């Protein structure tokens, strides 16, 4: 500890915390001023141990360590080391413990048996595995700041109300523990129910994007989606809400503009959104790339994309381009009707696509198309 007190940087930080000027290097700590002695007599018991402990154990910067010591302090390593031992006993690696303590250092002074263990036990009692518990806390240490009785259990019960099983409910909690236990969730869920949103839609939000349920403006999003013609009783209602909440107005307008450059009206875009809301979650670059390939390179009808916006969700390299090469060849050889549904080949599984559009042909054509298809796949994967 004497080495630390002789450190000019450490002494400077302590004095800065009291709005004092740093001690000159030439001033010896062996002859401190009366004020310095008074400061250390009241503060050194915890700051002089806590600060270097946080720096050496968890890599805190001196400034952050000093600030943290205002609310987390201890005079010896017994308490923090017992907390670390508790987490190791419950399967946390040193790296995970370091991550947790850097974000929630107040845990170092807690009683883990009374404060932390009951939360672990609750998660496990509802179907979580020990590794799930470790992942949950590592992902969101703030979860351990929540009251078990006042936040965690009530939050689980809300999710469980809409989930098919305890396991599914606890999976939602594990995926986003902080959001699930947010105080705004209960209010927003009640509002959705009053507006006629189905349990399946609410469960979908819990499962995919629970942060939406923590929104202060969820009512505004709800009204907007209803005005667009979505029915709260239909399964795509929650997806539309998620899309409208996840996309800023600027991002939404950018995507609308991208479509308009290809001659689509805003009403046509809205109709496509109503068919498949998630397609608007694609980036403007992805939307433009698909339209450019479908219309610009293949010369196919752009209205097909509006009728089947699911196409925007497929990978260009792994699905659209390789399969389009086969479809083009089939059309050019008259092996596929000109009025055939162009969407069908792209929605099939890999095995089904090959079965219906390649292997069903005579041996020569099938061999040629298979080579063409595999060449495109290989070329794109290498590129």
PDB file of C-alpha atoms in Angstrom, residues 294 298 300 304 322-348 353 356-358 360-361 365 369:
ATOM      1  CA  UNK A 294     -34.894  -8.718 -60.398  1.00  0.00           C
ATOM      2  CA  UNK A 298     -33.357 -10.270 -65.165  1.00  0.00           C
ATOM      3  CA  UNK A 300     -38.738  -9.476 -64.737  1.00  0.00           C
ATOM      4  CA  UNK A 304     -44.083  -9.556 -58.654  1.00  0.00           C
ATOM      5  CA  UNK A 322     -28.035 -19.147 -58.366  1.00  0.00           C
ATOM      6  CA  UNK A 323     -31.694 -20.134 -58.693  1.00  0.00           C
ATOM      7  CA  UNK A 324     -32.428 -17.324 -61.153  1.00  0.00           C
ATOM      8  CA  UNK A 325     -29.719 -18.739 -63.432  1.00  0.00           C
ATOM      9  CA  UNK A 326     -31.632 -22.025 -63.539  1.00  0.00           C
ATOM     10  CA  UNK A 327     -35.011 -20.353 -64.074  1.00  0.00           C
ATOM     11  CA  UNK A 328     -33.637 -18.213 -66.918  1.00  0.00           C
ATOM     12  CA  UNK A 329     -32.232 -21.313 -68.612  1.00  0.00           C
ATOM     13  CA  UNK A 330     -35.538 -23.146 -68.242  1.00  0.00           C
ATOM     14  CA  UNK A 331     -37.445 -20.208 -69.737  1.00  0.00           C
ATOM     15  CA  UNK A 332     -35.016 -19.832 -72.641  1.00  0.00           C
ATOM     16  CA  UNK A 333     -35.313 -23.526 -73.526  1.00  0.00           C
ATOM     17  CA  UNK A 334     -39.071 -23.562 -73.214  1.00  0.00           C
ATOM     18  CA  UNK A 335     -38.853 -25.979 -70.283  1.00  0.00           C
ATOM     19  CA  UNK A 336     -40.843 -23.588 -68.114  1.00  0.00           C
ATOM     20  CA  UNK A 337     -44.023 -21.763 -69.090  1.00  0.00           C
ATOM     21  CA  UNK A 338     -43.695 -18.026 -69.700  1.00  0.00           C
ATOM     22  CA  UNK A 339     -46.645 -17.374 -67.392  1.00  0.00           C
ATOM     23  CA  UNK A 340     -45.299 -19.580 -64.597  1.00  0.00           C
ATOM     24  CA  UNK A 341     -45.100 -18.155 -61.077  1.00  0.00           C
ATOM     25  CA  UNK A 342     -41.559 -16.836 -60.821  1.00  0.00           C
ATOM     26  CA  UNK A 343     -41.703 -16.664 -57.046  1.00  0.00           C
ATOM     27  CA  UNK A 344     -42.192 -20.403 -56.479  1.00  0.00           C
ATOM     28  CA  UNK A 345     -38.611 -21.554 -57.261  1.00  0.00           C
ATOM     29  CA  UNK A 346     -37.169 -19.175 -54.683  1.00  0.00           C
ATOM     30  CA  UNK A 347     -39.383 -20.182 -51.778  1.00  0.00           C
ATOM     31  CA  UNK A 348     -38.590 -23.889 -51.848  1.00  0.00           C
ATOM     32  CA  UNK A 353     -35.900 -26.804 -55.626  1.00  0.00           C
ATOM     33  CA  UNK A 356     -38.808 -29.808 -59.002  1.00  0.00           C
ATOM     34  CA  UNK A 357     -36.661 -27.703 -61.333  1.00  0.00           C
ATOM     35  CA  UNK A 358     -33.536 -29.723 -62.087  1.00  0.00           C
ATOM     36  CA  UNK A 360     -37.182 -33.793 -62.959  1.00  0.00           C
ATOM     37  CA  UNK A 361     -35.722 -33.106 -66.441  1.00  0.00           C
ATOM     38  CA  UNK A 365     -30.725 -31.091 -69.257  1.00  0.00           C
ATOM     39  CA  UNK A 369     -28.573 -27.190 -65.105  1.00  0.00           C
TER      40      UNK A 369
END
